[in-house]
């Protein structure tokens, strides 16, 4: 079985705790391919997949993209082009999904999770993107939707959250280089008052394991049906 993971830094696994590495240990007999790239937006991903065609033999592909189309607006530097509005996001997402579907028997589209753990802030924009992604997934037969935004916000509803959100590129780079081990990541997240992330975006151990649980359900369901 061969599974691809396409997305941004959350899929790549830096900064923060890598859900991908946890899955690799959990399923040693499955071939996992990590196609995550830091800073990726739905527009830049479309360019990447158009220029570099995917392998044609994936059994399952997880497509997790979209958070940077909102988060990049909060950063002082925008490394990749972002969509201007919901209509343009829908258009480019549909193009990306078409490219991914050509290479995989089944595609799992995943909603963006969080922008900050205060669920009353920028996360309203993510809810809109989640609804768009869900609608697109329903139009395709071999596509499944995972609502990580809902999964993460449910975890946070009963917790005291902070407004911490890293919007400094320098801070992000420092987190990449100096906080590599899960223990260090989790310690820094706790210092910042965060429950599921390192910085409001990238995952700590608890956040990574939410993703692992959701992805595992799909993987094991696919295995049992094939």
Coordinates of N, CA and C in Angstrom, one line a residue:
X1 N 0.8 -1.2 0.0 CA 0.0 0.0 0.0 C 0.9 1.2 0.0
X2 N 0.5 2.2 -0.8 CA 1.3 3.4 -1.0 C 0.4 4.7 -0.8
X3 N 0.8 5.5 0.2 CA 0.0 6.7 0.6 C 0.8 7.9 0.4
X4 N 0.2 8.9 -0.2 CA 0.8 10.3 -0.3 C 0.2 11.3 0.6
X5 N 1.0 12.2 1.1 CA 0.5 13.3 1.9 C 0.9 14.6 1.2
X6 N 0.0 15.4 0.8 CA 0.3 16.6 0.1 C -0.2 17.8 0.9
X7 N 0.6 18.8 1.0 CA 0.2 20.0 1.8 C 1.3 20.9 2.0
X8 N 1.2 21.6 3.2 CA 2.2 22.7 3.6 C 3.1 22.2 4.7
X9 N 3.5 23.1 5.5 CA 4.5 22.8 6.6 C 3.9 21.8 7.6
X10 N 2.5 21.9 7.8 CA 1.9 20.9 8.7 C 2.1 19.5 8.3
X11 N 2.1 19.3 7.0 CA 2.3 17.9 6.4 C 3.8 17.7 6.4
X12 N 4.6 18.6 6.0 CA 6.1 18.5 6.1 C 6.6 18.1 7.5
X13 N 5.9 18.7 8.5 CA 6.3 18.4 9.9 C 7.2 19.3 10.6
X14 N 7.5 20.4 10.0 CA 8.4 21.4 10.6 C 7.8 22.8 10.4
X15 N 7.7 23.7 11.5 CA 8.1 23.4 12.9 C 7.0 22.5 13.6
X16 N 7.3 22.1 14.8 CA 6.3 21.4 15.6 C 6.5 19.9 15.5
X17 N 5.5 19.1 15.9 CA 5.6 17.6 16.0 C 5.0 17.1 14.7
X18 N 5.7 16.1 14.1 CA 5.3 15.6 12.8 C 4.3 14.4 13.0
X19 N 3.0 14.6 12.5 CA 2.1 13.5 12.5 C 2.5 12.4 11.5
X20 N 3.2 12.9 10.5 CA 3.7 11.9 9.5 C 4.6 10.9 10.1
X21 N 5.6 11.3 10.9 CA 6.5 10.4 11.5 C 5.8 9.4 12.5
X22 N 4.7 9.9 13.2 CA 4.0 9.0 14.0 C 3.3 8.0 13.2
X23 N 2.7 8.3 12.1 CA 2.0 7.4 11.2 C 3.0 6.3 10.7
X24 N 4.2 6.8 10.3 CA 5.2 5.8 9.8 C 5.5 4.8 10.8
X25 N 5.6 5.1 12.1 CA 5.9 4.2 13.1 C 4.7 3.3 13.4
X26 N 3.5 3.8 13.3 CA 2.3 3.1 13.5 C 2.0 2.0 12.5
X27 N 2.4 2.3 11.2 CA 2.1 1.4 10.1 C 3.4 1.2 9.3
X28 N 4.3 0.3 9.9 CA 5.6 0.1 9.2 C 5.5 -0.6 7.9
X29 N 4.4 -1.3 7.6 CA 4.3 -2.0 6.3 C 3.7 -1.2 5.2
X30 N 3.4 0.1 5.5 CA 2.8 0.9 4.5 C 3.9 1.9 4.0
X31 N 4.0 2.1 2.7 CA 4.9 3.1 2.1 C 4.2 4.5 2.2
X32 N 4.8 5.4 3.0 CA 4.3 6.8 3.1 C 5.2 7.7 2.3
X33 N 4.6 8.6 1.6 CA 5.4 9.6 0.8 C 5.0 11.0 1.3
X34 N 5.9 11.8 1.8 CA 5.6 13.1 2.3 C 5.9 14.2 1.2
X35 N 4.8 14.8 0.7 CA 4.9 15.8 -0.3 C 4.5 17.2 0.3
X36 N 4.8 17.4 1.6 CA 4.5 18.7 2.2 C 5.6 19.7 1.9
X37 N 5.2 21.0 1.8 CA 6.2 22.0 1.5 C 5.8 23.3 2.3
X38 N 6.7 23.8 3.1 CA 6.5 24.9 4.0 C 6.0 26.1 3.2
X39 N 5.0 26.8 3.7 CA 4.5 28.0 3.1 C 3.5 27.8 1.9
X40 N 3.2 26.6 1.6 CA 2.4 26.3 0.4 C 1.0 26.9 0.6
X41 N 0.5 27.5 -0.5 CA -0.9 27.9 -0.6 C -1.6 27.1 -1.7
X42 N -2.9 27.2 -1.8 CA -3.6 26.5 -2.8 C -3.1 26.9 -4.2
X43 N -2.7 28.2 -4.4 CA -2.2 28.6 -5.7 C -0.8 28.0 -6.0
X44 N 0.1 28.1 -5.0 CA 1.4 27.6 -5.2 C 1.4 26.1 -5.4
X45 N 0.5 25.4 -4.7 CA 0.4 24.0 -4.8 C 0.0 23.6 -6.2
X46 N -1.0 24.4 -6.8 CA -1.4 24.1 -8.1 C -0.3 24.3 -9.1
X47 N 0.6 25.3 -8.9 CA 1.7 25.5 -9.8 C 2.7 24.3 -9.7
X48 N 2.9 23.9 -8.4 CA 3.9 22.8 -8.2 C 3.4 21.5 -8.8
X49 N 2.1 21.2 -8.7 CA 1.6 19.9 -9.2 C 1.5 20.0 -10.7
X50 N 1.3 21.2 -11.3 CA 1.2 21.3 -12.7 C 2.6 21.1 -13.4
X51 N 3.6 21.6 -12.7 CA 5.0 21.4 -13.2 C 5.6 20.1 -12.9
X52 N 5.3 19.5 -11.8 CA 5.9 18.2 -11.4 C 4.7 17.2 -11.2
X53 N 4.5 16.4 -12.2 CA 3.4 15.5 -12.1 C 3.6 14.4 -11.0
X54 N 2.5 14.1 -10.3 CA 2.6 13.1 -9.3 C 2.8 11.7 -9.9
X55 N 3.3 10.8 -9.0 CA 3.3 9.3 -9.4 C 1.8 8.9 -9.7
X56 N 1.7 7.9 -10.4 CA 0.3 7.4 -10.8 C -0.2 6.2 -10.0
X57 N 0.5 5.9 -9.0 CA 0.2 4.6 -8.3 C -0.1 4.7 -6.8
X58 N -0.6 5.8 -6.4 CA -1.0 5.9 -5.0 C -2.3 5.3 -4.7
X59 N -2.4 4.5 -3.7 CA -3.7 3.9 -3.3 C -4.6 5.0 -2.6
X60 N -3.9 5.8 -1.8 CA -4.6 6.8 -1.0 C -3.8 8.1 -1.0
X61 N -4.4 9.2 -1.1 CA -3.7 10.5 -1.0 C -4.5 11.4 0.0
X62 N -3.8 12.0 0.9 CA -4.4 13.0 1.8 C -4.0 14.4 1.3
X63 N -4.9 15.2 1.1 CA -4.7 16.6 0.6 C -5.1 17.6 1.7
X64 N -4.1 18.2 2.3 CA -4.3 19.1 3.4 C -3.7 20.5 3.1
X65 N -4.5 21.4 2.6 CA -4.0 22.7 2.1 C -5.1 23.8 2.4
X66 N -4.6 25.0 2.6 CA -5.6 26.1 2.8 C -5.3 27.1 3.9
X67 N -4.6 26.6 5.0 CA -4.4 27.5 6.1 C -3.6 28.7 5.7
X68 N -2.6 28.6 4.8 CA -1.7 29.7 4.5 C -2.5 30.7 3.6
X69 N -3.6 30.4 3.0 CA -4.3 31.4 2.3 C -4.9 32.4 3.2
X70 N -5.0 32.1 4.5 CA -5.5 33.1 5.4 C -4.3 33.5 6.3
X71 N -3.5 32.6 6.8 CA -2.4 32.9 7.7 C -1.4 33.8 7.1
X72 N -1.1 33.6 5.8 CA -0.1 34.5 5.1 C -0.5 36.0 5.2
X73 N -1.8 36.3 5.3 CA -2.2 37.7 5.4 C -1.8 38.3 6.7
X74 N -1.5 37.5 7.7 CA -1.1 38.0 9.0 C 0.4 38.1 9.1
X75 N 1.1 37.5 8.2 CA 2.6 37.5 8.3 C 3.1 38.8 7.6
X76 N 4.3 39.2 8.0 CA 4.9 40.4 7.4 C 5.4 40.1 6.0
X77 N 5.6 38.8 5.7 CA 6.2 38.4 4.4 C 5.3 37.3 3.8
X78 N 4.9 37.5 2.6 CA 4.1 36.5 1.9 C 5.0 35.8 0.8
X79 N 5.4 34.6 1.1 CA 6.4 33.9 0.3 C 5.7 33.3 -1.0
X80 N 4.4 33.0 -0.9 CA 3.7 32.4 -2.0 C 2.4 33.2 -2.3
X81 N 1.9 33.2 -3.5 CA 0.7 33.9 -3.9 C -0.5 33.3 -3.1
X82 N -1.5 34.1 -2.8 CA -2.6 33.6 -2.1 C -3.9 34.0 -2.9
X83 N -4.9 33.2 -2.6 CA -6.2 33.5 -3.3 C -6.8 34.8 -2.8
X84 N -7.5 35.5 -3.6 CA -8.0 36.8 -3.2 C -9.4 36.7 -2.5
X85 N -10.1 35.7 -2.8 CA -11.5 35.6 -2.2 C -11.9 34.1 -2.2
X86 N -13.1 33.8 -1.7 CA -13.6 32.5 -1.7 C -13.8 31.8 -3.1
X87 N -14.2 32.6 -4.0 CA -14.4 32.1 -5.4 C -13.1 31.7 -6.0
X88 N -12.1 32.5 -5.8 CA -10.8 32.1 -6.4 C -10.2 30.9 -5.6
X89 N -10.4 30.8 -4.3 CA -10.0 29.6 -3.6 C -10.7 28.4 -4.1
X90 N -12.0 28.4 -4.3 CA -12.7 27.3 -4.8 C -12.2 26.8 -6.2
X91 N -11.9 27.8 -7.0 CA -11.4 27.5 -8.4 C -10.1 26.8 -8.4
X92 N -9.2 27.3 -7.6 CA -7.8 26.7 -7.6 C -7.9 25.3 -6.8
X93 N -8.7 25.3 -5.8 CA -8.8 24.0 -5.0 C -9.3 22.9 -5.9
X94 N -10.3 23.2 -6.7 CA -10.9 22.2 -7.7 C -9.8 21.8 -8.7
X95 N -9.0 22.7 -9.2 CA -8.0 22.3 -10.1 C -6.9 21.4 -9.4
X96 N -6.6 21.8 -8.2 CA -5.6 20.9 -7.5 C -6.2 19.5 -7.3
X97 N -7.4 19.4 -6.8 CA -8.0 18.1 -6.6 C -8.1 17.3 -7.9
X98 N -8.3 17.9 -9.0 CA -8.3 17.2 -10.3 C -7.0 16.6 -10.6
X99 N -5.9 17.4 -10.3 CA -4.6 16.9 -10.5 C -4.2 15.7 -9.6
X100 N -4.7 15.8 -8.4 CA -4.4 14.7 -7.4 C -5.2 13.5 -7.7
X101 N -6.4 13.6 -8.1 CA -7.3 12.5 -8.4 C -6.7 11.6 -9.6
X102 N -5.9 12.2 -10.4 CA -5.3 11.5 -11.5 C -4.3 10.5 -11.1
X103 N -3.8 10.6 -9.9 CA -2.7 9.8 -9.4 C -3.0 8.8 -8.3
X104 N -4.3 8.9 -7.8 CA -4.6 8.1 -6.6 C -6.0 7.5 -6.8
X105 N -6.1 6.2 -6.2 CA -7.4 5.5 -6.3 C -8.5 6.3 -5.4
X106 N -8.0 6.8 -4.3 CA -8.9 7.6 -3.4 C -8.2 8.8 -2.9
X107 N -8.9 9.9 -2.8 CA -8.3 11.1 -2.2 C -9.1 11.5 -1.0
X108 N -8.4 11.9 0.1 CA -9.0 12.4 1.3 C -8.7 13.9 1.4
X109 N -9.7 14.8 1.3 CA -9.4 16.2 1.4 C -9.7 16.6 2.9
X110 N -8.8 17.4 3.4 CA -8.7 17.8 4.8 C -8.9 19.3 5.0
X111 N -9.8 19.7 5.9 CA -10.0 21.1 6.1 C -8.8 21.6 7.0
X112 N -8.5 22.9 6.8 CA -7.5 23.6 7.7 C -7.9 23.5 9.1
X113 N -7.0 23.4 10.0 CA -7.3 23.1 11.4 C -7.5 24.4 12.2
X114 N -6.5 25.2 12.4 CA -6.5 26.4 13.3 C -5.7 27.5 12.8
X115 N -6.1 28.7 13.1 CA -5.2 29.9 13.1 C -5.4 30.5 14.5
X116 N -4.5 30.1 15.4 CA -4.7 30.5 16.8 C -5.7 29.6 17.5
X117 N -5.5 29.4 18.8 CA -6.3 28.6 19.6 C -7.5 29.3 20.2
X118 N -7.6 30.6 20.0 CA -8.8 31.3 20.4 C -9.8 31.2 19.2
X119 N -10.7 30.3 19.4 CA -11.6 29.9 18.2 C -12.6 31.0 17.8
X120 N -12.5 32.1 18.4 CA -13.4 33.2 18.0 C -12.7 34.2 17.2
X121 N -11.5 34.0 16.8 CA -10.7 35.0 16.0 C -10.7 34.6 14.5
X122 N -9.4 34.4 14.0 CA -9.3 34.2 12.6 C -9.9 32.9 12.1
X123 N -10.3 32.0 13.0 CA -10.8 30.7 12.7 C -12.1 30.8 11.9
X124 N -12.8 32.0 12.0 CA -14.0 32.2 11.2 C -13.7 32.0 9.7
X125 N -12.6 32.5 9.3 CA -12.2 32.4 7.9 C -12.0 30.9 7.5
X126 N -11.4 30.2 8.5 CA -11.1 28.8 8.2 C -12.4 28.0 8.1
X127 N -13.4 28.4 8.8 CA -14.7 27.7 8.7 C -15.3 27.8 7.3
X128 N -15.1 29.0 6.7 CA -15.6 29.2 5.4 C -14.9 28.3 4.4
X129 N -13.5 28.2 4.5 CA -12.7 27.3 3.7 C -13.1 25.9 3.9
X130 N -13.4 25.5 5.1 CA -13.8 24.1 5.4 C -15.1 23.7 4.7
X131 N -16.0 24.7 4.7 CA -17.3 24.4 4.0 C -17.1 24.3 2.5
X132 N -16.2 25.1 1.9 CA -15.9 25.0 0.5 C -15.3 23.7 0.1
X133 N -14.3 23.3 0.9 CA -13.7 22.0 0.7 C -14.6 20.8 0.8
X134 N -15.5 20.9 1.8 CA -16.5 19.8 2.0 C -17.4 19.8 0.8
X135 N -17.9 20.9 0.3 CA -18.8 21.0 -0.9 C -18.1 20.4 -2.1
X136 N -16.8 20.7 -2.3 CA -16.1 20.2 -3.5 C -16.0 18.7 -3.4
X137 N -15.7 18.2 -2.2 CA -15.5 16.7 -2.0 C -16.7 16.0 -2.3
X138 N -17.9 16.5 -2.0 CA -19.2 15.9 -2.3 C -19.5 15.7 -3.8
X139 N -18.8 16.4 -4.6 CA -19.0 16.4 -6.0 C -18.2 15.3 -6.7
X140 N -17.4 14.6 -5.9 CA -16.5 13.6 -6.5 C -16.7 12.2 -5.8
X141 N -16.8 11.2 -6.6 CA -17.1 9.8 -6.1 C -16.0 9.3 -5.2
X142 N -14.8 9.4 -5.6 CA -13.7 8.7 -4.8 C -13.0 9.7 -3.9
X143 N -13.7 10.6 -3.3 CA -13.2 11.6 -2.4 C -13.9 11.6 -1.1
X144 N -13.1 11.6 0.0 CA -13.6 11.7 1.4 C -13.2 13.0 2.0
X145 N -14.0 13.5 2.9 CA -13.7 14.7 3.6 C -13.4 14.5 5.1
X146 N -12.3 15.1 5.6 CA -12.0 15.1 7.1 C -12.1 16.5 7.6
X147 N -12.9 16.8 8.6 CA -13.1 18.1 9.1 C -12.2 18.3 10.3
X148 N -10.9 18.6 10.1 CA -10.0 18.8 11.2 C -10.3 20.1 12.0
X149 N -10.9 21.1 11.3 CA -11.3 22.3 12.0 C -12.3 22.0 13.1
X150 N -13.2 21.2 12.8 CA -14.2 20.8 13.8 C -13.6 20.0 14.9
X151 N -12.7 19.1 14.5 CA -12.1 18.2 15.5 C -11.2 19.0 16.5
X152 N -10.5 20.0 16.0 CA -9.6 20.8 16.8 C -10.5 21.8 17.7
X153 N -11.5 22.4 17.1 CA -12.3 23.4 17.9 C -13.1 22.7 19.0
X154 N -13.5 21.5 18.7 CA -14.2 20.7 19.7 C -13.3 20.5 21.0
X155 N -12.1 20.2 20.7 CA -11.1 20.0 21.8 C -10.9 21.3 22.6
X156 N -11.0 22.4 22.0 CA -10.7 23.7 22.6 C -11.9 24.3 23.3
X157 N -13.1 23.9 23.0 CA -14.3 24.5 23.5 C -14.4 24.6 25.0
X158 N -13.9 23.6 25.7 CA -14.0 23.5 27.1 C -12.7 23.9 27.8
X159 N -11.7 24.4 27.1 CA -10.4 24.8 27.6 C -10.2 26.3 27.7
X160 N -9.4 26.7 28.6 CA -9.1 28.2 28.6 C -8.0 28.4 27.6
X161 N -8.3 29.2 26.6 CA -7.3 29.4 25.5 C -6.7 30.8 25.6
X162 N -5.6 31.0 24.9 CA -4.9 32.3 24.8 C -5.0 32.8 23.4
X163 N -4.6 34.1 23.3 CA -4.6 34.7 21.9 C -3.2 34.6 21.2
X164 N -2.4 33.7 21.8 CA -1.0 33.6 21.2 C -1.1 33.1 19.8
X165 N -0.4 33.9 18.9 CA -0.3 33.4 17.5 C 1.0 34.0 16.9
X166 N 1.9 33.2 16.5 CA 3.1 33.7 16.0 C 2.9 34.2 14.6
X167 N 3.3 35.5 14.4 CA 3.2 36.2 13.1 C 4.5 36.7 12.6
X168 N 5.6 36.3 13.3 CA 6.9 36.7 12.9 C 7.6 35.6 12.2
X169 N 8.1 35.9 11.0 CA 8.8 34.9 10.2 C 10.1 34.5 11.0
X170 N 10.8 35.4 11.6 CA 12.0 35.1 12.3 C 11.7 34.2 13.5
X171 N 10.6 34.3 14.1 CA 10.2 33.5 15.2 C 9.9 32.1 14.7
X172 N 9.2 32.0 13.6 CA 8.9 30.7 12.9 C 10.2 29.9 12.6
X173 N 11.2 30.7 12.0 CA 12.4 30.0 11.6 C 13.2 29.5 12.9
X174 N 13.1 30.3 13.9 CA 13.8 29.9 15.2 C 13.1 28.6 15.7
X175 N 11.8 28.6 15.7 CA 11.1 27.4 16.1 C 11.5 26.1 15.3
X176 N 11.7 26.3 14.0 CA 12.1 25.2 13.2 C 13.4 24.6 13.6
X177 N 14.4 25.5 13.9 CA 15.8 25.1 14.1 C 16.0 24.7 15.6
X178 N 15.3 25.3 16.5 CA 15.7 25.1 17.9 C 14.7 24.2 18.7
X179 N 13.5 23.9 18.0 CA 12.5 23.1 18.7 C 12.1 21.9 17.8
X180 N 13.0 20.9 17.8 CA 12.8 19.8 16.9 C 12.3 18.5 17.6
X181 N 12.6 18.4 18.9 CA 12.1 17.2 19.6 C 10.7 17.4 20.1
X182 N 9.8 16.4 20.1 CA 8.5 16.6 20.6 C 8.5 17.1 22.1
X183 N 9.4 16.7 22.9 CA 9.4 17.2 24.3 C 9.7 18.7 24.4
X184 N 10.6 19.2 23.5 CA 10.9 20.6 23.5 C 9.7 21.4 22.9
X185 N 9.1 20.9 21.9 CA 7.9 21.5 21.3 C 6.8 21.6 22.3
X186 N 6.5 20.5 23.0 CA 5.4 20.5 24.0 C 5.7 21.5 25.2
X187 N 7.0 21.5 25.6 CA 7.3 22.4 26.7 C 7.1 23.9 26.3
X188 N 7.5 24.3 25.1 CA 7.3 25.6 24.6 C 5.9 25.9 24.4
X189 N 5.1 25.0 23.9 CA 3.7 25.2 23.7 C 3.0 25.5 25.1
X190 N 3.4 24.7 26.1 CA 2.9 24.9 27.4 C 3.2 26.3 28.0
X191 N 4.5 26.8 27.7 CA 4.9 28.1 28.2 C 4.0 29.2 27.5
X192 N 3.6 28.9 26.3 CA 2.8 29.9 25.6 C 1.3 29.8 25.9
X193 N 1.0 28.8 26.7 CA -0.4 28.6 27.1 C -1.3 27.9 26.0
X194 N -0.6 27.2 25.1 CA -1.3 26.5 24.0 C -1.5 25.0 24.3
X195 N -2.6 24.5 23.8 CA -3.0 23.1 24.1 C -2.7 22.1 23.0
X196 N -2.9 22.5 21.7 CA -2.8 21.6 20.6 C -1.7 22.0 19.6
X197 N -1.2 23.2 19.7 CA -0.2 23.7 18.8 C 1.0 24.3 19.5
X198 N 2.1 24.5 18.6 CA 3.3 25.1 19.1 C 3.2 26.6 19.1
X199 N 2.4 27.2 18.1 CA 2.4 28.6 17.9 C 1.1 29.1 17.4
X200 N 0.0 28.3 17.5 CA -1.3 28.7 17.0 C -1.6 28.1 15.7
X201 N -0.6 27.6 15.0 CA -0.7 26.9 13.7 C -0.2 25.5 13.7
X202 N 1.1 25.4 14.0 CA 1.8 24.1 13.9 C 1.6 23.3 15.1
X203 N 1.7 22.0 14.9 CA 1.2 21.0 15.9 C 2.2 20.7 17.0
X204 N 1.6 20.6 18.2 CA 2.4 19.9 19.3 C 2.0 18.4 19.3
X205 N 2.4 17.7 20.3 CA 2.1 16.2 20.3 C 0.6 16.0 20.4
X206 N -0.2 16.7 21.2 CA -1.6 16.5 21.2 C -2.3 16.8 19.9
X207 N -1.9 17.9 19.2 CA -2.4 18.2 17.9 C -2.1 17.2 16.9
X208 N -0.8 16.7 16.9 CA -0.4 15.7 15.9 C -1.2 14.4 16.1
X209 N -1.5 14.1 17.3 CA -2.2 12.8 17.5 C -3.7 12.9 17.2
X210 N -4.2 14.1 17.2 CA -5.6 14.3 16.6 C -5.6 13.9 15.2
X211 N -4.6 14.5 14.5 CA -4.5 14.2 13.0 C -4.2 12.7 12.8
X212 N -3.4 12.1 13.6 CA -3.1 10.7 13.4 C -4.3 9.8 13.6
X213 N -5.1 10.2 14.6 CA -6.4 9.4 14.9 C -7.3 9.5 13.7
X214 N -7.5 10.7 13.1 CA -8.4 10.9 12.0 C -7.9 10.2 10.8
X215 N -6.7 10.4 10.5 CA -6.1 9.7 9.3 C -6.1 8.2 9.4
X216 N -5.8 7.7 10.6 CA -5.8 6.3 10.9 C -7.2 5.6 10.6
X217 N -8.2 6.3 11.0 CA -9.6 5.8 10.7 C -9.8 5.6 9.2
X218 N -9.3 6.5 8.4 CA -9.5 6.4 6.9 C -8.6 5.3 6.4
X219 N -7.3 5.2 6.9 CA -6.3 4.2 6.4 C -6.9 2.8 6.7
X220 N -7.3 2.6 7.9 CA -7.8 1.3 8.3 C -9.1 0.9 7.6
X221 N -9.9 1.9 7.3 CA -11.1 1.7 6.6 C -10.8 1.3 5.1
X222 N -9.8 1.9 4.5 CA -9.4 1.6 3.2 C -8.8 0.2 3.1
X223 N -8.0 -0.1 4.1 CA -7.4 -1.5 4.1 C -8.5 -2.6 4.2
X224 N -9.5 -2.4 5.0 CA -10.5 -3.4 5.2 C -11.4 -3.6 4.0
X225 N -11.5 -2.5 3.1 CA -12.3 -2.6 2.0 C -11.6 -3.0 0.7
X226 N -10.3 -3.3 0.9 CA -9.5 -3.7 -0.3 C -8.7 -5.0 -0.1

